[in-house]
Amino acid sequence: MSSTTFNKLVIIGVGLIGGSFALALRKAGAVRRITGVGRSRENMQRALKQGVIDEIAPDMASALHQADFVLLAMPVGQTGSIMAEIAPHLDSNTVISDAGSTKQDVVTAARDHLGENLKNFVPGHPIAGAEQSGVLAAQNDLYAGKHVILTPLAETRTEAVETATALWQACGAKVSQMPVEEHDRILAATSHLPHVLAFALMNHLRNSTDSPESLLRFAGSGFRDFTRIASSSPEMWRDICLANRRALLQELEAFQNELDMLQTLLQEENGNALEQAFIQARRMREDWLNRQD
Amino acid sequence: MSSTTFNKLVIIGVGLIGGSFALALRKAGAVRRITGVGRSRENMQRALKQGVIDEIAPDMASALHQADFVLLAMPVGQTGSIMAEIAPHLDSNTVISDAGSTKQDVVTAARDHLGENLKNFVPGHPIAGAEQSGVLAAQNDLYAGKHVILTPLAETRTEAVETATALWQACGAKVSQMPVEEHDRILAATSHLPHVLAFALMNHLRNSTDSPESLLRFAGSGFRDFTRIASSSPEMWRDICLANRRALLQELEAFQNELDMLQTLLQEENGNALEQAFIQARRMREDWLNRQD
């Protein structure tokens, strides 16, 4: 399977994620022809000119005709409508996958729209990306050494999972599998919650001053690192928060309990307990760092 | 004043902060002799061997004898006891400054202990540093291009402020002045609160799982940046939180209101309001980035 070259790859949404997938597979010699589908004529022309794709599909029917693999890489808010659009045109052997940061909502949309083609659907999430977006930011090594999580359904054909796995591995990624719920909970905790906290901090600072310049003038490297994710796409993060709402609300509630506890220790001037809490926090992070490659 | 070379500089607490101050001033040719005072014999020997200091003082009296400038750079929790120790031995012209991350508590200790020498005390805070600590981490360019905030008291002599300013500028730093309360509020908002949030997140994650390895296995670069400050010294941050308790509690309360608001928007599935909040947060950060050098 790993040496199979696919004839036709279709990328729906040729931005950073979809474009980098295309470039990586082209570099690996894993696909012969790449077809792009997208909303913005300007972006699609750019993708063509950059050599990210070989052709722009005029419509979904021609896009999907004899497609071996389709990657849904448009903003996750469009998942339902895109799935409804592709469903009538899918071949019985075409493997469909996605790249969304949340999986339960994607799976629900797939169950709603894909019908018999559900067995060819491999929900996926490449844990990669950058603050930039758009096809100009696409790189052929974006996924090298990065994690990709697949959350196949009970209905998903084994061959479809193997195909998706092989393609992501050809991009240099490390592919894992887990249940949908576990994915959404883990991502809520380690990615979605931190983003909400960073957004909340910036808004808190904004509301607390008439002079952001004065307040932030002396903010240092710690602030820069902590708030980096607050520079993320508001549109994308609105969609992620809404899509993963339940898991995120659970994380938020539990986090607030933790914060309340620290607040109480501070009110009580309990230096020992504060220090213990900070020691445990640091140890957890240091253990994680040591496990990194 | 800027071309004055000082005879004797005393550093109390020769770690990253005090050691880097010494190295920078030696490089600038701004001091002739540097005397170190510290708890750990091993650390002091190391500082001597590294050339960070010229001599280890056997006691406080000899350390402060004919000192031109004294920098208090030991952990802030020791401020009161150190000030009590130095007070009897200060010359009437010796300028005293500190490097603590909080200022009100330092000022209170100075008022309690320095007596007539209060007029020579220039509370200061270099906004610099790294996760590392100890004299082995000291660098002669740690303060280059960094901000130093001085919070002189009404009692502080102008010449003392000018001396402290000149020395920090000789280290390459940009020196500003502001009232004590403003400093503590700004630092609570932009530094102390984020640290508490990062510690709280790590503890929340720790409490939410039997398997930190599984939970954090897929944590990416966003998580790494956001939690970087959770690797900070627990002892130092216990002291900072306790020292700046009032300002920090105010920030915590206001932050929690902001977080509650986002939580409500999420519960109500108010995508528009969430997006607006994220747009404002990002804009605040982008404006700040654009103002950076």
Coordinates of C-alpha atoms in Angstrom, one line a residue:
Chain A
M1 CA 0.0 0.0 0.0
S2 CA 2.8 2.4 0.9
S3 CA 4.2 2.3 -2.6
T4 CA 0.9 2.9 -4.4
T5 CA 0.7 6.0 -6.4
F6 CA -2.8 7.5 -6.5
N7 CA -4.1 8.9 -9.7
K8 CA -6.4 11.7 -8.5
L9 CA -6.3 13.6 -5.3
V10 CA -9.0 16.2 -4.6
I11 CA -8.5 19.0 -2.1
I12 CA -11.6 20.9 -1.1
G13 CA -10.4 24.2 0.4
V14 CA -6.8 24.9 -0.8
G15 CA -5.4 26.8 2.1
L16 CA -2.5 26.2 4.5
I17 CA -3.8 22.8 5.5
G18 CA -5.0 21.5 2.1
G19 CA -2.2 23.1 0.2
S20 CA 0.5 21.7 2.4
F21 CA -1.1 18.2 2.1
A22 CA -0.9 18.6 -1.7
L23 CA 2.7 19.8 -1.7
A24 CA 3.8 17.0 0.6
L25 CA 2.2 14.3 -1.4
R26 CA 3.6 15.7 -4.7
K27 CA 7.0 15.8 -3.1
A28 CA 6.6 12.2 -2.0
G29 CA 5.5 11.2 -5.5
A30 CA 2.4 9.7 -4.0
V31 CA -0.2 11.3 -6.3
R32 CA -0.3 11.9 -10.1
R33 CA -2.9 14.6 -10.4
I34 CA -4.2 17.1 -7.8
T35 CA -7.6 18.8 -8.3
G36 CA -8.6 21.8 -6.3
V37 CA -12.0 23.0 -5.2
G38 CA -12.6 26.3 -3.5
R39 CA -14.7 29.3 -2.9
S40 CA -12.3 32.0 -3.9
R41 CA -11.4 32.3 -7.5
E42 CA -8.3 34.4 -6.6
N43 CA -7.1 31.8 -4.1
M44 CA -7.6 28.9 -6.6
Q45 CA -5.7 30.8 -9.3
R46 CA -2.9 31.4 -6.8
A47 CA -2.9 27.7 -5.9
L48 CA -2.7 26.7 -9.6
K49 CA 0.1 29.2 -10.3
Q50 CA 2.1 27.9 -7.2
G51 CA 1.9 24.4 -8.5
V52 CA 0.0 23.3 -5.5
I53 CA -2.8 21.9 -7.7
D54 CA -2.9 20.8 -11.4
E55 CA -6.4 22.0 -12.1
I56 CA -9.3 23.9 -10.7
A57 CA -12.6 21.9 -10.8
P58 CA -15.5 23.8 -12.5
D59 CA -18.0 21.9 -10.3
M60 CA -18.2 19.2 -7.7
A61 CA -19.3 16.5 -10.2
S62 CA -16.2 16.8 -12.3
A63 CA -14.0 17.3 -9.2
L64 CA -15.0 14.0 -7.8
H65 CA -15.2 12.0 -11.0
Q66 CA -12.8 9.1 -10.5
A67 CA -11.2 10.6 -7.5
D68 CA -9.1 8.2 -5.4
F69 CA -9.0 10.4 -2.3
V70 CA -10.8 13.6 -1.2
L71 CA -9.5 15.8 1.6
L72 CA -12.0 18.2 3.2
A73 CA -9.8 21.1 4.3
M74 CA -12.2 24.0 4.2
P75 CA -13.2 25.9 7.4
V76 CA -15.0 23.4 9.7
G77 CA -18.1 25.5 9.8
Q78 CA -18.8 24.5 6.2
T79 CA -18.5 20.8 6.8
G80 CA -22.2 20.0 6.6
S81 CA -22.8 21.9 3.4
I82 CA -19.7 20.5 1.7
M83 CA -20.7 17.0 2.6
A84 CA -24.2 17.5 1.2
E85 CA -22.6 18.8 -2.0
I86 CA -20.2 15.9 -2.5
A87 CA -22.5 13.1 -1.5
P88 CA -24.3 12.7 -4.8
H89 CA -21.0 12.6 -6.8
L90 CA -18.9 10.2 -4.8
D91 CA -17.6 7.0 -6.5
S92 CA -18.0 3.8 -4.4
N93 CA -14.3 3.5 -4.0
T94 CA -13.3 7.1 -3.2
V95 CA -11.8 7.6 0.2
I96 CA -13.0 10.8 1.9
S97 CA -11.1 12.3 4.8
D98 CA -11.1 15.7 6.6
A99 CA -8.7 17.8 8.6
G100 CA -10.9 19.5 11.1
S101 CA -9.9 20.4 14.6
T102 CA -13.0 18.8 16.0
K103 CA -14.4 15.4 15.1
Q104 CA -17.9 14.7 16.7
D105 CA -19.5 17.4 14.6
V106 CA -17.8 16.2 11.5
V107 CA -18.9 12.7 12.2
T108 CA -22.5 13.8 12.7
A109 CA -22.5 15.6 9.4
A110 CA -21.0 12.6 7.7
R111 CA -23.8 10.4 9.1
D112 CA -26.3 12.9 8.0
H113 CA -25.1 13.3 4.4
L114 CA -22.8 10.6 3.1
G115 CA -25.2 7.7 3.0
E116 CA -23.6 4.6 1.6
N117 CA -20.3 6.4 1.3
L118 CA -20.0 6.6 5.1
K119 CA -17.9 3.4 4.9
N120 CA -15.3 5.3 2.9
F121 CA -15.1 8.2 5.4
V122 CA -12.0 8.5 7.6
P123 CA -12.4 11.4 10.1
G124 CA -8.9 12.9 10.6
H125 CA -7.1 15.8 12.3
P126 CA -3.6 16.8 11.5
I127 CA -2.1 18.5 14.6
A128 CA -0.2 21.1 12.7
G129 CA -0.5 24.6 11.5
A130 CA 0.6 28.1 12.1
E131 CA -0.8 31.5 12.6
Q132 CA -0.6 32.1 8.9
S133 CA -3.3 30.9 6.6
G134 CA -4.0 30.7 2.9
V135 CA -2.3 28.8 0.1
L136 CA 0.7 31.2 0.1
A137 CA 1.7 29.8 3.5
A138 CA 1.5 26.2 2.3
Q139 CA 4.7 24.2 2.8
N140 CA 5.6 20.6 1.7
D141 CA 7.0 19.8 5.2
L142 CA 4.3 21.2 7.4
Y143 CA 3.4 17.7 8.6
A144 CA 6.9 16.3 8.9
G145 CA 7.2 14.8 12.4
K146 CA 3.7 16.0 13.3
H147 CA 0.9 14.0 14.8
V148 CA -2.2 13.1 12.8
I149 CA -5.2 11.6 14.6
L150 CA -7.7 9.4 12.8
T151 CA -11.0 8.6 14.4
P152 CA -12.5 5.9 12.1
L153 CA -16.1 4.9 12.7
A154 CA -17.3 1.4 13.2
E155 CA -18.6 1.6 9.6
T156 CA -15.3 2.8 8.1
R157 CA -13.7 0.2 5.8
T158 CA -10.3 -1.0 6.9
E159 CA -8.9 -0.2 3.5
A160 CA -10.1 3.3 3.7
V161 CA -8.2 3.8 7.0
E162 CA -5.1 2.2 5.5
T163 CA -5.3 4.6 2.6
A164 CA -5.6 7.7 4.8
T165 CA -2.8 6.4 7.0
A166 CA -0.5 5.8 4.1
L167 CA -1.1 9.2 2.7
W168 CA -0.5 11.1 5.9
Q169 CA 2.6 9.0 6.5
A170 CA 3.8 9.9 3.1
C171 CA 3.6 13.5 4.3
G172 CA 6.0 12.6 7.1
A173 CA 3.4 12.5 9.8
K174 CA 2.9 10.1 12.8
V175 CA -0.5 8.6 12.5
S176 CA -2.6 7.5 15.5
Q177 CA -6.2 6.3 16.0
M178 CA -8.6 7.0 18.8
P179 CA -12.3 7.2 19.4
V180 CA -14.1 10.4 18.4
E181 CA -15.0 11.4 22.0
E182 CA -11.5 10.9 23.3
H183 CA -10.2 13.1 20.5
D184 CA -12.6 15.9 21.2
R185 CA -11.9 15.8 25.0
I186 CA -8.1 15.8 24.5
L187 CA -8.2 18.7 22.1
A188 CA -10.6 20.6 24.3
A189 CA -8.2 20.3 27.2
T190 CA -4.9 20.9 25.5
S191 CA -5.8 23.3 22.6
H192 CA -9.3 24.7 22.7
L193 CA -9.3 25.7 26.4
P194 CA -5.9 27.5 26.2
H195 CA -7.2 29.4 23.2
V196 CA -10.2 30.6 25.1
L197 CA -8.0 31.6 28.1
A198 CA -5.7 33.6 25.8
F199 CA -8.6 35.4 24.2
A200 CA -10.2 36.0 27.6
L201 CA -6.9 37.5 28.9
M202 CA -6.6 39.9 26.0
N203 CA -10.2 41.0 26.4
H204 CA -9.8 41.4 30.2
L205 CA -6.8 43.6 29.6
R206 CA -8.6 45.6 26.9
N207 CA -11.6 46.2 29.3
S208 CA -9.4 47.1 32.2
T209 CA -7.7 50.2 30.7
D210 CA -8.2 53.4 28.8
S211 CA -4.7 53.1 27.5
P212 CA -3.6 49.7 26.1
E213 CA -0.3 51.3 25.1
S214 CA 0.6 52.0 28.7
L215 CA -0.7 48.8 30.1
L216 CA 1.2 46.6 27.6
R217 CA 4.3 48.7 27.1
F218 CA 6.3 46.6 29.6
A219 CA 4.8 43.3 28.7
G220 CA 7.7 40.9 28.2
S221 CA 8.5 37.6 26.5
G222 CA 6.3 35.6 28.9
F223 CA 3.3 37.6 27.9
R224 CA 4.3 37.2 24.2
D225 CA 4.4 33.4 24.5
F226 CA 1.3 33.1 26.6
T227 CA -0.8 35.2 24.3
R228 CA 0.6 33.9 21.0
I229 CA -2.5 31.8 20.4
A230 CA -4.7 34.9 20.8
S231 CA -3.5 35.9 17.4
S232 CA -5.3 33.0 15.9
S233 CA -8.1 33.3 13.4
P234 CA -11.3 34.5 15.1
E235 CA -13.5 32.9 12.5
M236 CA -11.8 29.5 12.8
W237 CA -11.9 29.6 16.6
R238 CA -15.5 30.6 16.7
D239 CA -16.2 27.5 14.6
I240 CA -14.0 25.2 16.7
C241 CA -15.6 26.4 20.0
L242 CA -19.1 26.0 18.7
A243 CA -18.3 22.6 17.2
N244 CA -16.7 21.3 20.4
R245 CA -19.0 23.1 22.7
R246 CA -19.8 20.3 25.1
A247 CA -16.3 19.1 25.7
L248 CA -15.0 22.7 25.9
L249 CA -17.7 23.7 28.5
Q250 CA -16.7 20.8 30.6
E251 CA -13.1 21.8 30.5
L252 CA -13.9 25.4 31.2
E253 CA -15.9 24.5 34.3
A254 CA -13.2 22.2 35.7
F255 CA -10.6 24.9 34.9
Q256 CA -12.5 27.5 36.8
N257 CA -12.7 25.3 39.8
E258 CA -8.9 25.0 39.7
L259 CA -8.5 28.7 39.4
D260 CA -11.0 29.3 42.2
M261 CA -8.9 27.1 44.4
L262 CA -5.7 29.0 43.7
Q263 CA -7.6 32.2 44.3
T264 CA -8.7 30.9 47.7
L265 CA -5.1 29.9 48.6
L266 CA -4.0 33.4 47.7
Q267 CA -6.7 35.1 49.7
E268 CA -5.7 32.9 52.7
E269 CA -2.0 33.7 52.0
N270 CA -1.3 30.0 52.1
G271 CA 2.2 30.2 50.6
N272 CA 3.0 26.5 51.2
A273 CA 0.0 25.3 49.3
L274 CA 0.6 27.7 46.5
E275 CA 4.2 26.6 46.2
Q276 CA 3.0 22.9 46.1
A277 CA 0.5 23.7 43.4
F278 CA 3.2 25.5 41.3
I279 CA 5.7 22.6 41.9
Q280 CA 3.1 20.1 40.6
A281 CA 2.3 22.2 37.6
R282 CA 5.9 22.6 36.7
R283 CA 6.6 18.9 37.1
M284 CA 3.8 18.0 34.9
R285 CA 5.2 20.3 32.2
E286 CA 8.8 19.2 32.6
D287 CA 7.7 15.5 32.4
W288 CA 5.9 16.3 29.2
L289 CA 8.9 18.1 27.8
N290 CA 11.2 15.2 28.6
R291 CA 8.9 12.9 26.6
Q292 CA 9.1 15.1 23.5
D293 CA 11.4 13.9 20.7
Chain B
M1 CA 27.1 61.2 35.5
S2 CA 27.0 58.8 32.6
S3 CA 30.8 58.7 32.4
T4 CA 31.3 58.2 36.1
T5 CA 33.0 54.9 37.0
F6 CA 31.9 53.6 40.3
N7 CA 34.5 52.2 42.7
K8 CA 32.5 49.5 44.5
L9 CA 29.4 47.7 43.4
V10 CA 27.8 45.3 45.8
I11 CA 25.5 42.5 44.6
I12 CA 23.4 40.8 47.2
G13 CA 22.2 37.5 45.7
V14 CA 24.5 36.6 42.8
G15 CA 22.1 34.7 40.5
L16 CA 20.9 35.3 37.0
I17 CA 19.7 38.8 37.8
G18 CA 22.5 40.0 40.0
G19 CA 25.1 38.2 38.0
S20 CA 24.0 39.6 34.7
F21 CA 23.9 43.1 36.2
A22 CA 27.5 42.7 37.3
L23 CA 28.7 41.3 34.0
A24 CA 27.0 44.0 32.0
L25 CA 28.5 46.8 34.1
R26 CA 31.9 45.2 34.0
K27 CA 31.6 45.1 30.2
A28 CA 30.6 48.7 30.1
G29 CA 33.6 49.6 32.3
A30 CA 31.2 51.3 34.7
V31 CA 32.5 49.7 37.9
R32 CA 36.0 49.0 39.3
R33 CA 35.3 46.4 41.9
I34 CA 32.3 44.1 42.4
T35 CA 31.6 42.5 45.8
G36 CA 29.2 39.6 46.2
V37 CA 27.1 38.6 49.1
G38 CA 25.1 35.4 49.2
R39 CA 23.7 32.4 51.0
S40 CA 25.3 29.6 49.1
R41 CA 29.0 29.2 49.5
E42 CA 29.0 27.0 46.4
N43 CA 27.2 29.6 44.3
M44 CA 29.5 32.4 45.5
Q45 CA 32.6 30.4 44.7
R46 CA 31.2 29.8 41.2
A47 CA 30.5 33.5 40.8
L48 CA 34.1 34.3 41.8
K49 CA 35.5 31.7 39.5
Q50 CA 33.4 33.0 36.6
G51 CA 34.6 36.5 37.1
V52 CA 31.2 37.8 37.9
I53 CA 32.4 39.2 41.2
D54 CA 35.9 40.1 42.4
E55 CA 35.4 39.1 46.0
I56 CA 33.1 37.4 48.4
A57 CA 32.2 39.5 51.4
P58 CA 32.7 37.6 54.7
D59 CA 30.0 39.7 56.3
M60 CA 27.6 42.5 55.7
A61 CA 29.6 45.2 57.4
S62 CA 32.7 44.6 55.2
A63 CA 30.4 44.1 52.1
L64 CA 28.8 47.6 52.5
H65 CA 32.0 49.4 53.6
Q66 CA 32.4 52.3 51.2
A67 CA 30.0 50.8 48.7
D68 CA 28.8 53.1 46.0
F69 CA 25.8 51.1 44.9
V70 CA 24.1 48.0 46.3
L71 CA 21.8 45.9 44.3
L72 CA 19.4 43.6 46.2
A73 CA 18.9 40.7 43.8
M74 CA 18.1 37.8 46.2
P75 CA 14.6 36.2 46.1
V76 CA 12.0 38.8 47.0
G77 CA 10.8 36.7 50.0
Q78 CA 14.0 37.7 51.7
T79 CA 13.7 41.4 51.2
G80 CA 12.7 42.4 54.7
S81 CA 15.4 40.4 56.4
I82 CA 18.1 41.6 54.0
M83 CA 17.0 45.2 54.5
A84 CA 17.2 44.7 58.3
E85 CA 20.7 43.3 57.9
I86 CA 22.1 46.0 55.7
A87 CA 20.5 49.0 57.5
P88 CA 23.1 49.4 60.3
H89 CA 26.0 49.3 57.8
L90 CA 25.0 51.6 55.1
D91 CA 27.1 54.7 54.3
S92 CA 25.2 57.9 54.0
N93 CA 25.9 58.1 50.3
T94 CA 25.4 54.5 49.2
V95 CA 22.6 54.1 46.7
I96 CA 20.5 51.1 47.3
S97 CA 18.3 49.5 44.6
D98 CA 16.5 46.2 44.1
A99 CA 15.4 44.0 41.2
G100 CA 12.2 42.6 42.6
S101 CA 9.2 41.7 40.5
T102 CA 6.9 43.5 42.9
K103 CA 7.4 46.9 44.5
Q104 CA 4.9 47.7 47.2
D105 CA 6.1 45.0 49.5
V106 CA 9.7 46.1 48.9
V107 CA 8.8 49.7 49.6
T108 CA 7.1 48.7 52.8
A109 CA 10.2 46.8 53.9
A110 CA 12.4 49.8 53.0
R111 CA 10.2 52.1 55.1
D112 CA 10.3 49.6 58.0
H113 CA 14.1 49.1 58.0
L114 CA 16.2 51.7 56.2
G115 CA 15.6 54.6 58.4
E116 CA 17.6 57.7 57.3
N117 CA 18.9 55.7 54.3
L118 CA 15.4 55.6 52.8
K119 CA 16.4 58.7 50.8
N120 CA 19.0 56.6 49.0
F121 CA 16.7 53.8 48.1
V122 CA 15.5 53.5 44.5
P123 CA 13.0 50.6 44.1
G124 CA 13.6 49.0 40.7
H125 CA 12.4 46.2 38.5
P126 CA 14.3 44.9 35.4
I127 CA 11.8 43.2 33.1
A128 CA 14.1 40.5 31.9
G129 CA 15.0 37.0 32.8
A130 CA 14.7 33.5 31.6
E131 CA 13.5 30.2 32.8
Q132 CA 17.1 29.4 33.9
S133 CA 18.4 30.7 37.2
G134 CA 21.7 30.8 39.0
V135 CA 24.9 32.5 38.3
L136 CA 25.9 30.0 35.6
A137 CA 23.0 31.5 33.5
A138 CA 24.2 35.1 33.9
Q139 CA 24.9 37.0 30.7
N140 CA 26.4 40.4 30.1
D141 CA 23.6 41.3 27.6
L142 CA 20.6 40.1 29.5
Y143 CA 19.3 43.7 29.9
A144 CA 20.2 45.0 26.4
G145 CA 17.1 46.5 25.0
K146 CA 15.0 45.5 27.9
H147 CA 12.8 47.7 30.1
V148 CA 13.7 48.6 33.7
I149 CA 11.0 50.3 35.8
L150 CA 12.1 52.5 38.7
T151 CA 9.5 53.5 41.3
P152 CA 11.3 56.2 43.3
L153 CA 9.6 57.3 46.5
A154 CA 8.8 60.9 47.4
E155 CA 11.8 60.6 49.8
T156 CA 14.2 59.3 47.2
R157 CA 17.0 61.8 46.4
T158 CA 17.2 62.8 42.8
E159 CA 20.9 61.9 42.6
A160 CA 20.1 58.4 43.7
V161 CA 17.5 58.0 40.9
E162 CA 20.1 59.4 38.5
T163 CA 22.7 56.9 39.6
A164 CA 20.4 53.9 39.3
T165 CA 19.2 55.1 35.9
A166 CA 22.7 55.6 34.6
L167 CA 23.8 52.1 35.8
W168 CA 20.8 50.4 34.2
Q169 CA 21.4 52.4 31.0
A170 CA 25.0 51.2 31.0
C171 CA 23.6 47.7 31.0
G172 CA 21.8 48.6 27.7
A173 CA 18.3 48.9 29.3
K174 CA 15.5 51.4 28.7
V175 CA 14.7 53.0 32.0
S176 CA 11.2 54.3 32.9
Q177 CA 9.6 55.6 36.1
M178 CA 6.2 55.2 37.5
P179 CA 4.4 55.1 40.8
V180 CA 4.6 52.0 42.9
E181 CA 0.9 51.2 42.7
E182 CA 0.9 51.5 38.9
H183 CA 3.8 49.2 38.6
D184 CA 2.2 46.5 40.7
R185 CA -1.1 46.7 38.8
I186 CA 0.5 46.5 35.4
L187 CA 2.7 43.6 36.4
A188 CA -0.2 41.8 38.0
A189 CA -2.2 42.1 34.8
T190 CA 0.5 41.3 32.2
S191 CA 2.8 38.9 34.1
H192 CA 1.5 37.6 37.4
L193 CA -2.0 36.7 36.2
P194 CA -0.8 34.8 33.1
H195 CA 1.6 32.8 35.3
V196 CA -1.3 31.8 37.7
L197 CA -3.4 30.9 34.6
A198 CA -0.6 28.7 33.2
F199 CA -0.1 27.0 36.6
A200 CA -3.8 26.5 36.9
L201 CA -4.1 24.9 33.5
M202 CA -1.3 22.4 34.2
N203 CA -2.9 21.5 37.5
H204 CA -6.3 21.2 35.9
L205 CA -4.9 18.8 33.3
R206 CA -3.1 16.9 36.0
N207 CA -6.3 16.4 38.0
S208 CA -8.4 15.5 34.9
T209 CA -6.6 12.3 34.0
D210 CA -5.0 9.1 35.2
S211 CA -2.7 9.3 32.3
P212 CA -0.9 12.6 31.7
E213 CA 1.1 10.8 28.9
S214 CA -2.0 10.1 26.9
L215 CA -3.6 13.5 27.5
L216 CA -0.5 15.5 26.5
R217 CA 0.8 13.2 23.8
F218 CA -0.7 15.3 21.1
A219 CA -0.3 18.7 22.6
G220 CA 1.3 20.9 20.0
S221 CA 3.2 24.2 19.7
G222 CA 0.3 26.3 20.9
F223 CA 0.3 24.4 24.1
R224 CA 4.0 24.6 24.4
D225 CA 4.0 28.4 24.1
F226 CA 1.0 28.9 26.3
T227 CA 2.4 26.8 29.2
R228 CA 6.0 27.9 28.9
I229 CA 5.7 30.2 32.0
A230 CA 4.4 27.2 34.0
S231 CA 8.0 26.0 34.0
S232 CA 8.9 29.0 36.1
S233 CA 10.4 28.7 39.6
P234 CA 7.6 27.7 42.1
E235 CA 9.4 29.3 45.0
M236 CA 9.9 32.6 43.2
W237 CA 6.3 32.7 42.0
R238 CA 4.9 31.8 45.4
D239 CA 6.7 34.9 46.7
I240 CA 5.6 37.1 43.8
C241 CA 1.9 36.1 44.3
L242 CA 2.0 36.6 48.0
A243 CA 3.9 39.9 47.6
N244 CA 1.4 41.3 45.0
R245 CA -1.6 39.6 46.5
R246 CA -4.1 42.5 46.4
A247 CA -3.4 43.6 42.8
L248 CA -3.3 39.9 41.7
L249 CA -6.6 39.1 43.4
Q250 CA -8.2 42.1 41.6
E251 CA -6.9 40.9 38.3
L252 CA -8.1 37.3 39.0
E253 CA -11.6 38.5 39.8
A254 CA -11.9 40.6 36.7
F255 CA -10.4 37.9 34.5
Q256 CA -12.9 35.4 35.9
N257 CA -15.8 37.7 35.0
E258 CA -14.4 37.8 31.4
L259 CA -14.1 34.1 31.3
D260 CA -17.7 33.7 32.7
M261 CA -18.9 35.9 29.9
L262 CA -17.3 33.8 27.2
Q263 CA -18.6 30.7 28.9
T264 CA -22.1 32.1 28.7
L265 CA -21.7 33.0 25.0
L266 CA -20.6 29.4 24.4
Q267 CA -23.5 27.9 26.4
E268 CA -25.9 30.1 24.3
E269 CA -24.1 29.2 21.1
N270 CA -23.7 32.8 20.3
G271 CA -21.3 32.5 17.4
N272 CA -21.4 36.2 16.4
A273 CA -20.6 37.5 19.9
L274 CA -17.8 34.9 20.3
E275 CA -16.3 35.9 17.0
Q276 CA -16.5 39.6 18.0
A277 CA -14.7 38.8 21.3
F278 CA -12.0 36.9 19.5
I279 CA -11.6 39.6 16.9
Q280 CA -11.1 42.3 19.6
A281 CA -8.7 40.0 21.4
R282 CA -6.6 39.5 18.4
R283 CA -6.6 43.2 17.4
M284 CA -5.4 44.1 20.9
R285 CA -2.5 41.7 20.5
E286 CA -1.7 42.7 16.9
D287 CA -1.7 46.4 17.9
W288 CA 0.8 45.6 20.7
L289 CA 3.0 43.6 18.3
N290 CA 3.1 46.5 15.9
R291 CA 4.3 48.8 18.6
Q292 CA 7.2 46.5 19.5
D293 CA 10.6 47.5 18.2

